[in-house]
Amino acid sequence: MTAASGVAAPPSVSSAIADGQRDFDWEIGTWRSTVQVLADPISESPDEWLEFSGTSTVRPLMDRRANVVEFEVSGPAGRIDALNLRLYEPQSQRWSLTFVSMRDGLLTPAVRGGFRDGVGEFYGDDQLGDRSIKVRFLITRVSRDEARFEQAFSADGGTTWETNWIAVDHRIRR
């Protein structure tokens, strides 16, 4: 912040790269998404995976200090229309990711983290029905034009994890 104005000075490009602010730049654009969703996570029922396909569009906001993912997929089990708002937290040099389903319009609790060695790891707490769970979200940039996203839940404080969401995105060239 400058003392006279109380306004934060913009970071230099080199400091933004070093601190993680540009970690999602590679993902800006439109992607073809194929998704598998576990129908009833953390339950005693046999695993049933639901399949969806559609598009994921990532748009930068606020000079890339934030971005939004517009997610629209469908399959035999129905549609998923959602947003994911990602905000960079410069004080802690991490990102927060908040998901909202357009079906109910409710924001989920954010998962927070960042990228290390090409993999984004984000963790948070949530509720599944009436029980508290941990959430882990992983983002792997497989190549310039392919990315993989996995979500897992833990009902035992993070000792064991059950993957319940796998999305593979392929960039759509325009």
Short mmCIF file of N, CA and C in Angstrom, two decimals:
data_model
loop_
_atom_site.label_atom_id
_atom_site.label_comp_id
_atom_site.label_asym_id
_atom_site.label_seq_id
_atom_site.Cartn_x
_atom_site.Cartn_y
_atom_site.Cartn_z
N MET A 1 0.84 -1.18 0.00
CA MET A 1 0.00 0.00 0.00
C MET A 1 0.88 1.23 0.00
N THR A 2 0.44 2.22 -0.68
CA THR A 2 1.16 3.47 -0.61
C THR A 2 0.65 4.24 0.58
N ALA A 3 1.56 4.85 1.34
CA ALA A 3 1.18 5.53 2.57
C ALA A 3 0.22 6.67 2.33
N ALA A 4 0.40 7.39 1.24
CA ALA A 4 -0.42 8.57 0.99
C ALA A 4 -1.85 8.22 0.60
N SER A 5 -2.02 7.13 -0.14
CA SER A 5 -3.35 6.86 -0.69
C SER A 5 -4.08 5.72 -0.01
N GLY A 6 -3.35 4.83 0.67
CA GLY A 6 -4.00 3.66 1.25
C GLY A 6 -4.42 2.65 0.19
N VAL A 7 -3.91 2.82 -1.05
CA VAL A 7 -4.26 1.94 -2.14
C VAL A 7 -3.11 0.99 -2.39
N ALA A 8 -3.43 -0.27 -2.59
CA ALA A 8 -2.39 -1.27 -2.85
C ALA A 8 -1.81 -1.05 -4.23
N ALA A 9 -0.50 -1.04 -4.31
CA ALA A 9 0.17 -0.94 -5.59
C ALA A 9 0.07 -2.29 -6.29
N PRO A 10 -0.11 -2.28 -7.64
CA PRO A 10 -0.21 -3.56 -8.33
C PRO A 10 1.12 -4.30 -8.27
N PRO A 11 1.07 -5.63 -8.13
CA PRO A 11 2.32 -6.38 -8.09
C PRO A 11 2.98 -6.37 -9.47
N SER A 12 4.27 -6.49 -9.49
CA SER A 12 4.96 -6.61 -10.77
C SER A 12 4.66 -7.98 -11.34
N VAL A 13 4.85 -8.12 -12.64
CA VAL A 13 4.58 -9.40 -13.28
C VAL A 13 5.46 -10.49 -12.68
N SER A 14 6.73 -10.21 -12.43
CA SER A 14 7.61 -11.24 -11.89
C SER A 14 7.19 -11.66 -10.48
N SER A 15 6.74 -10.72 -9.65
CA SER A 15 6.29 -11.12 -8.31
C SER A 15 4.98 -11.87 -8.38
N ALA A 16 4.10 -11.54 -9.33
CA ALA A 16 2.84 -12.27 -9.48
C ALA A 16 3.09 -13.71 -9.88
N ILE A 17 4.09 -13.92 -10.76
CA ILE A 17 4.42 -15.29 -11.17
C ILE A 17 4.98 -16.07 -9.99
N ALA A 18 5.86 -15.44 -9.23
CA ALA A 18 6.49 -16.11 -8.10
C ALA A 18 5.50 -16.42 -6.99
N ASP A 19 4.50 -15.58 -6.80
CA ASP A 19 3.59 -15.79 -5.66
C ASP A 19 2.36 -16.62 -6.00
N GLY A 20 2.17 -17.03 -7.24
CA GLY A 20 1.05 -17.90 -7.59
C GLY A 20 -0.14 -17.21 -8.20
N GLN A 21 -0.12 -15.88 -8.32
CA GLN A 21 -1.28 -15.16 -8.82
C GLN A 21 -1.64 -15.56 -10.25
N ARG A 22 -0.72 -16.04 -11.02
CA ARG A 22 -0.97 -16.42 -12.41
C ARG A 22 -1.10 -17.94 -12.60
N ASP A 23 -1.30 -18.66 -11.53
CA ASP A 23 -1.35 -20.12 -11.60
C ASP A 23 -2.42 -20.68 -12.54
N PHE A 24 -3.51 -19.96 -12.75
CA PHE A 24 -4.59 -20.45 -13.60
C PHE A 24 -4.57 -19.88 -15.01
N ASP A 25 -3.56 -19.08 -15.36
CA ASP A 25 -3.52 -18.47 -16.69
C ASP A 25 -3.61 -19.51 -17.81
N TRP A 26 -2.99 -20.66 -17.63
CA TRP A 26 -3.00 -21.71 -18.65
C TRP A 26 -4.39 -22.22 -18.96
N GLU A 27 -5.32 -22.03 -18.04
CA GLU A 27 -6.65 -22.63 -18.20
C GLU A 27 -7.67 -21.70 -18.86
N ILE A 28 -7.32 -20.44 -19.06
CA ILE A 28 -8.24 -19.49 -19.69
C ILE A 28 -8.62 -20.02 -21.07
N GLY A 29 -9.93 -20.09 -21.33
CA GLY A 29 -10.42 -20.57 -22.62
C GLY A 29 -11.57 -21.54 -22.44
N THR A 30 -11.91 -22.23 -23.52
CA THR A 30 -13.04 -23.15 -23.52
C THR A 30 -12.54 -24.59 -23.69
N TRP A 31 -13.14 -25.47 -22.94
CA TRP A 31 -12.72 -26.86 -22.86
C TRP A 31 -13.91 -27.79 -23.08
N ARG A 32 -13.67 -28.95 -23.68
CA ARG A 32 -14.65 -30.03 -23.77
C ARG A 32 -14.45 -30.88 -22.53
N SER A 33 -15.50 -31.04 -21.73
CA SER A 33 -15.40 -31.74 -20.44
C SER A 33 -16.13 -33.07 -20.48
N THR A 34 -15.46 -34.11 -19.98
CA THR A 34 -16.13 -35.37 -19.70
C THR A 34 -16.01 -35.60 -18.20
N VAL A 35 -17.12 -35.95 -17.58
CA VAL A 35 -17.19 -35.97 -16.13
C VAL A 35 -17.81 -37.29 -15.66
N GLN A 36 -17.23 -37.82 -14.58
CA GLN A 36 -17.82 -38.95 -13.87
C GLN A 36 -18.08 -38.49 -12.45
N VAL A 37 -19.29 -38.75 -11.97
CA VAL A 37 -19.69 -38.33 -10.63
C VAL A 37 -20.21 -39.55 -9.87
N LEU A 38 -19.68 -39.78 -8.68
CA LEU A 38 -20.16 -40.87 -7.84
C LEU A 38 -21.56 -40.52 -7.34
N ALA A 39 -22.53 -41.39 -7.61
CA ALA A 39 -23.92 -41.08 -7.30
C ALA A 39 -24.19 -40.88 -5.81
N ASP A 40 -23.57 -41.68 -4.97
CA ASP A 40 -23.86 -41.62 -3.53
C ASP A 40 -22.55 -41.72 -2.74
N PRO A 41 -21.80 -40.61 -2.65
CA PRO A 41 -20.49 -40.68 -1.99
C PRO A 41 -20.59 -40.96 -0.49
N ILE A 42 -19.53 -41.54 0.01
CA ILE A 42 -19.39 -41.91 1.43
C ILE A 42 -20.65 -42.60 1.94
N SER A 43 -20.95 -43.72 1.30
CA SER A 43 -22.13 -44.50 1.70
C SER A 43 -21.79 -45.98 1.61
N GLU A 44 -22.67 -46.78 2.09
CA GLU A 44 -22.49 -48.24 2.03
C GLU A 44 -22.99 -48.81 0.72
N SER A 45 -23.65 -47.99 -0.10
CA SER A 45 -24.19 -48.50 -1.37
C SER A 45 -23.07 -48.77 -2.36
N PRO A 46 -23.30 -49.72 -3.28
CA PRO A 46 -22.29 -50.00 -4.31
C PRO A 46 -22.02 -48.75 -5.15
N ASP A 47 -20.78 -48.59 -5.59
CA ASP A 47 -20.42 -47.42 -6.39
C ASP A 47 -21.18 -47.42 -7.71
N GLU A 48 -21.84 -46.30 -7.98
CA GLU A 48 -22.50 -46.07 -9.26
C GLU A 48 -21.98 -44.74 -9.78
N TRP A 49 -21.31 -44.79 -10.94
CA TRP A 49 -20.74 -43.58 -11.53
C TRP A 49 -21.66 -43.06 -12.62
N LEU A 50 -22.01 -41.79 -12.52
CA LEU A 50 -22.84 -41.12 -13.52
C LEU A 50 -21.92 -40.39 -14.49
N GLU A 51 -22.27 -40.39 -15.77
CA GLU A 51 -21.41 -39.78 -16.78
C GLU A 51 -22.08 -38.59 -17.44
N PHE A 52 -21.27 -37.55 -17.67
CA PHE A 52 -21.74 -36.30 -18.26
C PHE A 52 -20.69 -35.81 -19.25
N SER A 53 -21.13 -34.98 -20.20
CA SER A 53 -20.17 -34.30 -21.08
C SER A 53 -20.75 -32.94 -21.47
N GLY A 54 -19.85 -32.04 -21.80
CA GLY A 54 -20.26 -30.69 -22.18
C GLY A 54 -19.07 -29.77 -22.25
N THR A 55 -19.24 -28.54 -21.77
CA THR A 55 -18.16 -27.57 -21.87
C THR A 55 -17.88 -26.90 -20.53
N SER A 56 -16.66 -26.43 -20.45
CA SER A 56 -16.18 -25.66 -19.31
C SER A 56 -15.47 -24.44 -19.91
N THR A 57 -15.90 -23.25 -19.52
CA THR A 57 -15.29 -22.02 -20.03
C THR A 57 -14.71 -21.24 -18.86
N VAL A 58 -13.42 -20.93 -18.95
CA VAL A 58 -12.72 -20.21 -17.88
C VAL A 58 -12.45 -18.79 -18.37
N ARG A 59 -12.95 -17.81 -17.60
CA ARG A 59 -12.77 -16.40 -17.95
C ARG A 59 -12.00 -15.68 -16.85
N PRO A 60 -11.02 -14.86 -17.25
CA PRO A 60 -10.28 -14.09 -16.24
C PRO A 60 -11.11 -12.92 -15.73
N LEU A 61 -10.87 -12.54 -14.49
CA LEU A 61 -11.51 -11.38 -13.87
C LEU A 61 -10.44 -10.57 -13.15
N MET A 62 -10.66 -9.29 -13.01
CA MET A 62 -9.81 -8.42 -12.19
C MET A 62 -8.31 -8.63 -12.46
N ASP A 63 -7.92 -8.45 -13.73
CA ASP A 63 -6.51 -8.58 -14.11
C ASP A 63 -5.95 -9.94 -13.71
N ARG A 64 -6.76 -10.97 -13.85
CA ARG A 64 -6.39 -12.37 -13.58
C ARG A 64 -6.11 -12.68 -12.12
N ARG A 65 -6.53 -11.80 -11.21
CA ARG A 65 -6.42 -12.11 -9.78
C ARG A 65 -7.61 -12.94 -9.33
N ALA A 66 -8.52 -13.17 -10.27
CA ALA A 66 -9.69 -14.02 -10.05
C ALA A 66 -10.07 -14.59 -11.41
N ASN A 67 -10.86 -15.65 -11.38
CA ASN A 67 -11.44 -16.16 -12.62
C ASN A 67 -12.72 -16.90 -12.27
N VAL A 68 -13.51 -17.12 -13.30
CA VAL A 68 -14.76 -17.85 -13.11
C VAL A 68 -14.82 -18.96 -14.15
N VAL A 69 -15.28 -20.11 -13.70
CA VAL A 69 -15.48 -21.26 -14.57
C VAL A 69 -16.98 -21.41 -14.77
N GLU A 70 -17.42 -21.38 -16.02
CA GLU A 70 -18.82 -21.68 -16.35
C GLU A 70 -18.84 -23.12 -16.83
N PHE A 71 -19.60 -23.95 -16.12
CA PHE A 71 -19.57 -25.39 -16.32
C PHE A 71 -20.96 -25.87 -16.71
N GLU A 72 -21.07 -26.49 -17.90
CA GLU A 72 -22.36 -26.97 -18.38
C GLU A 72 -22.16 -28.35 -19.01
N VAL A 73 -22.67 -29.37 -18.32
CA VAL A 73 -22.56 -30.74 -18.84
C VAL A 73 -23.91 -31.43 -18.69
N SER A 74 -24.11 -32.47 -19.49
CA SER A 74 -25.35 -33.24 -19.38
C SER A 74 -25.04 -34.71 -19.68
N GLY A 75 -25.98 -35.56 -19.28
CA GLY A 75 -25.84 -37.00 -19.50
C GLY A 75 -27.16 -37.66 -19.20
N PRO A 76 -27.21 -38.99 -19.22
CA PRO A 76 -28.45 -39.72 -18.95
C PRO A 76 -29.07 -39.37 -17.59
N ALA A 77 -28.25 -38.98 -16.61
CA ALA A 77 -28.77 -38.67 -15.27
C ALA A 77 -29.24 -37.22 -15.14
N GLY A 78 -29.06 -36.41 -16.20
CA GLY A 78 -29.52 -35.02 -16.12
C GLY A 78 -28.43 -34.02 -16.51
N ARG A 79 -28.53 -32.82 -15.94
CA ARG A 79 -27.60 -31.73 -16.26
C ARG A 79 -26.91 -31.24 -14.99
N ILE A 80 -25.71 -30.70 -15.20
CA ILE A 80 -25.03 -29.97 -14.14
C ILE A 80 -24.66 -28.61 -14.74
N ASP A 81 -25.25 -27.57 -14.24
CA ASP A 81 -24.92 -26.20 -14.61
C ASP A 81 -24.37 -25.55 -13.36
N ALA A 82 -23.13 -25.08 -13.44
CA ALA A 82 -22.48 -24.59 -12.23
C ALA A 82 -21.46 -23.50 -12.57
N LEU A 83 -21.05 -22.81 -11.53
CA LEU A 83 -19.97 -21.84 -11.60
C LEU A 83 -18.94 -22.21 -10.55
N ASN A 84 -17.69 -21.88 -10.83
CA ASN A 84 -16.64 -22.00 -9.83
C ASN A 84 -15.92 -20.66 -9.81
N LEU A 85 -16.02 -19.95 -8.70
CA LEU A 85 -15.35 -18.67 -8.55
C LEU A 85 -14.04 -18.90 -7.84
N ARG A 86 -12.95 -18.46 -8.48
CA ARG A 86 -11.61 -18.63 -7.92
C ARG A 86 -11.03 -17.25 -7.61
N LEU A 87 -10.60 -17.06 -6.39
CA LEU A 87 -10.06 -15.78 -5.96
C LEU A 87 -8.65 -15.97 -5.41
N TYR A 88 -7.75 -15.10 -5.84
CA TYR A 88 -6.39 -15.16 -5.33
C TYR A 88 -6.31 -14.34 -4.04
N GLU A 89 -5.73 -14.92 -3.01
CA GLU A 89 -5.56 -14.27 -1.71
C GLU A 89 -4.09 -13.87 -1.57
N PRO A 90 -3.72 -12.61 -1.92
CA PRO A 90 -2.31 -12.22 -1.94
C PRO A 90 -1.62 -12.29 -0.59
N GLN A 91 -2.33 -12.06 0.51
CA GLN A 91 -1.70 -12.10 1.82
C GLN A 91 -1.16 -13.48 2.15
N SER A 92 -1.90 -14.51 1.78
CA SER A 92 -1.49 -15.88 2.07
C SER A 92 -0.91 -16.59 0.85
N GLN A 93 -0.89 -15.91 -0.29
CA GLN A 93 -0.38 -16.47 -1.54
C GLN A 93 -1.03 -17.81 -1.85
N ARG A 94 -2.35 -17.83 -1.79
CA ARG A 94 -3.10 -19.04 -2.11
C ARG A 94 -4.39 -18.65 -2.83
N TRP A 95 -5.07 -19.65 -3.33
CA TRP A 95 -6.34 -19.46 -4.03
C TRP A 95 -7.47 -20.04 -3.20
N SER A 96 -8.64 -19.42 -3.31
CA SER A 96 -9.86 -20.03 -2.77
C SER A 96 -10.76 -20.35 -3.96
N LEU A 97 -11.36 -21.54 -3.95
CA LEU A 97 -12.25 -21.98 -5.00
C LEU A 97 -13.61 -22.24 -4.37
N THR A 98 -14.63 -21.57 -4.90
CA THR A 98 -15.99 -21.69 -4.37
C THR A 98 -16.92 -22.12 -5.50
N PHE A 99 -17.61 -23.22 -5.30
CA PHE A 99 -18.49 -23.82 -6.29
C PHE A 99 -19.93 -23.40 -6.00
N VAL A 100 -20.68 -23.15 -7.06
CA VAL A 100 -22.11 -22.89 -6.91
C VAL A 100 -22.87 -23.67 -7.98
N SER A 101 -23.85 -24.44 -7.54
CA SER A 101 -24.73 -25.14 -8.47
C SER A 101 -25.85 -24.19 -8.85
N MET A 102 -26.12 -24.06 -10.13
CA MET A 102 -27.20 -23.19 -10.57
C MET A 102 -28.56 -23.80 -10.24
N ARG A 103 -28.58 -25.07 -9.87
CA ARG A 103 -29.84 -25.73 -9.49
C ARG A 103 -30.41 -25.11 -8.22
N ASP A 104 -29.55 -24.86 -7.22
CA ASP A 104 -30.05 -24.28 -5.98
C ASP A 104 -29.49 -22.88 -5.71
N GLY A 105 -28.48 -22.46 -6.47
CA GLY A 105 -27.92 -21.13 -6.30
C GLY A 105 -27.13 -20.92 -5.02
N LEU A 106 -26.75 -22.00 -4.35
CA LEU A 106 -26.02 -21.88 -3.09
C LEU A 106 -24.53 -22.07 -3.29
N LEU A 107 -23.76 -21.26 -2.59
CA LEU A 107 -22.30 -21.39 -2.61
C LEU A 107 -21.88 -22.49 -1.64
N THR A 108 -20.91 -23.28 -2.05
CA THR A 108 -20.33 -24.26 -1.13
C THR A 108 -19.22 -23.57 -0.35
N PRO A 109 -18.83 -24.11 0.79
CA PRO A 109 -17.65 -23.57 1.47
C PRO A 109 -16.43 -23.70 0.56
N ALA A 110 -15.57 -22.71 0.58
CA ALA A 110 -14.39 -22.70 -0.29
C ALA A 110 -13.39 -23.77 0.11
N VAL A 111 -12.67 -24.25 -0.90
CA VAL A 111 -11.46 -25.03 -0.67
C VAL A 111 -10.30 -24.09 -0.98
N ARG A 112 -9.19 -24.23 -0.24
CA ARG A 112 -8.06 -23.30 -0.38
C ARG A 112 -6.76 -24.05 -0.59
N GLY A 113 -5.89 -23.44 -1.40
CA GLY A 113 -4.58 -24.05 -1.64
C GLY A 113 -3.89 -23.41 -2.81
N GLY A 114 -3.04 -24.18 -3.46
CA GLY A 114 -2.28 -23.67 -4.59
C GLY A 114 -1.60 -24.79 -5.34
N PHE A 115 -0.71 -24.40 -6.25
CA PHE A 115 -0.02 -25.34 -7.11
C PHE A 115 1.41 -25.58 -6.63
N ARG A 116 1.82 -26.84 -6.70
CA ARG A 116 3.18 -27.23 -6.41
C ARG A 116 3.54 -28.37 -7.36
N ASP A 117 4.64 -28.21 -8.06
CA ASP A 117 5.11 -29.23 -9.01
C ASP A 117 4.03 -29.60 -10.03
N GLY A 118 3.28 -28.60 -10.50
CA GLY A 118 2.29 -28.81 -11.55
C GLY A 118 0.95 -29.35 -11.11
N VAL A 119 0.76 -29.57 -9.82
CA VAL A 119 -0.52 -30.09 -9.31
C VAL A 119 -1.10 -29.09 -8.32
N GLY A 120 -2.36 -28.73 -8.53
CA GLY A 120 -3.06 -27.87 -7.58
C GLY A 120 -3.72 -28.72 -6.52
N GLU A 121 -3.49 -28.38 -5.26
CA GLU A 121 -4.12 -29.08 -4.13
C GLU A 121 -4.89 -28.07 -3.31
N PHE A 122 -6.18 -28.37 -3.10
CA PHE A 122 -7.07 -27.45 -2.40
C PHE A 122 -7.88 -28.26 -1.39
N TYR A 123 -7.98 -27.75 -0.16
CA TYR A 123 -8.65 -28.47 0.92
C TYR A 123 -9.65 -27.56 1.63
N GLY A 124 -10.70 -28.18 2.16
CA GLY A 124 -11.68 -27.43 2.93
C GLY A 124 -12.57 -28.36 3.72
N ASP A 125 -13.53 -27.75 4.40
CA ASP A 125 -14.52 -28.48 5.20
C ASP A 125 -15.90 -28.22 4.62
N ASP A 126 -16.78 -29.21 4.72
CA ASP A 126 -18.13 -29.08 4.19
C ASP A 126 -19.05 -30.00 4.98
N GLN A 127 -20.27 -30.09 4.54
CA GLN A 127 -21.28 -30.99 5.11
C GLN A 127 -21.79 -31.90 4.01
N LEU A 128 -21.99 -33.15 4.30
CA LEU A 128 -22.65 -34.09 3.41
C LEU A 128 -23.80 -34.66 4.21
N GLY A 129 -25.00 -34.20 3.87
CA GLY A 129 -26.16 -34.53 4.70
C GLY A 129 -25.98 -33.90 6.06
N ASP A 130 -26.00 -34.73 7.11
CA ASP A 130 -25.88 -34.19 8.47
C ASP A 130 -24.49 -34.40 9.08
N ARG A 131 -23.52 -34.81 8.27
CA ARG A 131 -22.19 -35.02 8.86
C ARG A 131 -21.13 -34.11 8.22
N SER A 132 -20.17 -33.78 9.05
CA SER A 132 -19.05 -32.95 8.61
C SER A 132 -18.07 -33.80 7.83
N ILE A 133 -17.55 -33.23 6.74
CA ILE A 133 -16.57 -33.93 5.93
C ILE A 133 -15.42 -32.98 5.56
N LYS A 134 -14.33 -33.57 5.15
CA LYS A 134 -13.22 -32.85 4.54
C LYS A 134 -13.36 -33.00 3.04
N VAL A 135 -12.92 -31.97 2.31
CA VAL A 135 -12.96 -31.98 0.85
C VAL A 135 -11.54 -31.75 0.33
N ARG A 136 -11.16 -32.53 -0.66
CA ARG A 136 -9.89 -32.35 -1.35
C ARG A 136 -10.19 -32.19 -2.83
N PHE A 137 -9.62 -31.17 -3.45
CA PHE A 137 -9.79 -30.95 -4.88
C PHE A 137 -8.42 -30.86 -5.51
N LEU A 138 -8.15 -31.70 -6.50
CA LEU A 138 -6.86 -31.75 -7.18
C LEU A 138 -7.02 -31.31 -8.63
N ILE A 139 -6.08 -30.51 -9.11
CA ILE A 139 -6.05 -30.08 -10.50
C ILE A 139 -4.69 -30.46 -11.07
N THR A 140 -4.71 -31.23 -12.15
CA THR A 140 -3.47 -31.63 -12.79
C THR A 140 -3.49 -31.17 -14.24
N ARG A 141 -2.49 -30.40 -14.60
CA ARG A 141 -2.34 -29.99 -16.01
C ARG A 141 -1.57 -31.10 -16.70
N VAL A 142 -2.29 -31.95 -17.43
CA VAL A 142 -1.69 -33.11 -18.08
C VAL A 142 -0.80 -32.65 -19.24
N SER A 143 -1.30 -31.72 -20.03
CA SER A 143 -0.55 -31.13 -21.14
C SER A 143 -1.13 -29.75 -21.40
N ARG A 144 -0.63 -29.08 -22.41
CA ARG A 144 -1.14 -27.74 -22.74
C ARG A 144 -2.64 -27.77 -23.02
N ASP A 145 -3.12 -28.88 -23.57
CA ASP A 145 -4.51 -28.97 -23.99
C ASP A 145 -5.34 -30.01 -23.25
N GLU A 146 -4.84 -30.48 -22.10
CA GLU A 146 -5.60 -31.45 -21.31
C GLU A 146 -5.37 -31.20 -19.83
N ALA A 147 -6.46 -31.26 -19.07
CA ALA A 147 -6.40 -31.09 -17.62
C ALA A 147 -7.31 -32.12 -16.95
N ARG A 148 -6.96 -32.47 -15.72
CA ARG A 148 -7.74 -33.45 -14.95
C ARG A 148 -8.07 -32.83 -13.60
N PHE A 149 -9.33 -33.02 -13.17
CA PHE A 149 -9.83 -32.47 -11.92
C PHE A 149 -10.44 -33.62 -11.12
N GLU A 150 -10.05 -33.73 -9.86
CA GLU A 150 -10.60 -34.78 -9.00
C GLU A 150 -11.03 -34.18 -7.67
N GLN A 151 -12.21 -34.57 -7.25
CA GLN A 151 -12.68 -34.19 -5.92
C GLN A 151 -12.84 -35.46 -5.10
N ALA A 152 -12.46 -35.38 -3.82
CA ALA A 152 -12.62 -36.52 -2.92
C ALA A 152 -13.15 -36.01 -1.59
N PHE A 153 -13.89 -36.86 -0.89
CA PHE A 153 -14.40 -36.55 0.44
C PHE A 153 -13.75 -37.49 1.46
N SER A 154 -13.65 -36.99 2.69
CA SER A 154 -13.18 -37.80 3.80
C SER A 154 -14.14 -37.60 4.97
N ALA A 155 -14.61 -38.70 5.53
CA ALA A 155 -15.48 -38.63 6.70
C ALA A 155 -14.71 -38.93 7.99
N ASP A 156 -13.40 -39.17 7.86
CA ASP A 156 -12.59 -39.51 9.04
C ASP A 156 -11.46 -38.51 9.28
N GLY A 157 -11.71 -37.25 8.93
CA GLY A 157 -10.73 -36.21 9.21
C GLY A 157 -9.54 -36.18 8.28
N GLY A 158 -9.63 -36.86 7.13
CA GLY A 158 -8.55 -36.83 6.16
C GLY A 158 -7.64 -38.04 6.18
N THR A 159 -7.99 -39.06 6.99
CA THR A 159 -7.19 -40.28 7.02
C THR A 159 -7.38 -41.06 5.72
N THR A 160 -8.63 -41.22 5.29
CA THR A 160 -8.94 -41.89 4.02
C THR A 160 -9.79 -40.96 3.17
N TRP A 161 -9.67 -41.12 1.85
CA TRP A 161 -10.39 -40.27 0.90
C TRP A 161 -11.13 -41.14 -0.11
N GLU A 162 -12.33 -40.71 -0.47
CA GLU A 162 -13.09 -41.37 -1.52
C GLU A 162 -13.30 -40.37 -2.66
N THR A 163 -12.73 -40.68 -3.82
CA THR A 163 -12.92 -39.83 -4.99
C THR A 163 -14.37 -39.92 -5.44
N ASN A 164 -14.98 -38.76 -5.71
CA ASN A 164 -16.38 -38.75 -6.11
C ASN A 164 -16.65 -37.91 -7.35
N TRP A 165 -15.62 -37.29 -7.91
CA TRP A 165 -15.77 -36.43 -9.09
C TRP A 165 -14.47 -36.50 -9.88
N ILE A 166 -14.56 -36.89 -11.14
CA ILE A 166 -13.40 -36.90 -12.03
C ILE A 166 -13.82 -36.22 -13.31
N ALA A 167 -13.13 -35.15 -13.66
CA ALA A 167 -13.38 -34.45 -14.92
C ALA A 167 -12.08 -34.39 -15.70
N VAL A 168 -12.19 -34.67 -16.99
CA VAL A 168 -11.06 -34.53 -17.89
C VAL A 168 -11.47 -33.52 -18.95
N ASP A 169 -10.67 -32.48 -19.09
CA ASP A 169 -10.95 -31.40 -20.04
C ASP A 169 -9.94 -31.41 -21.16
N HIS A 170 -10.43 -31.17 -22.38
CA HIS A 170 -9.58 -31.00 -23.56
C HIS A 170 -9.91 -29.64 -24.17
N ARG A 171 -8.87 -28.86 -24.40
CA ARG A 171 -9.04 -27.50 -24.92
C ARG A 171 -9.73 -27.52 -26.29
N ILE A 172 -10.67 -26.62 -26.47
CA ILE A 172 -11.32 -26.43 -27.77
C ILE A 172 -10.58 -25.29 -28.47
N ARG A 173 -9.98 -25.59 -29.60
CA ARG A 173 -9.25 -24.58 -30.38
C ARG A 173 -10.25 -23.79 -31.23
N ARG A 174 -10.14 -22.48 -31.19
CA ARG A 174 -11.04 -21.63 -32.00
C ARG A 174 -10.28 -20.89 -33.04
#
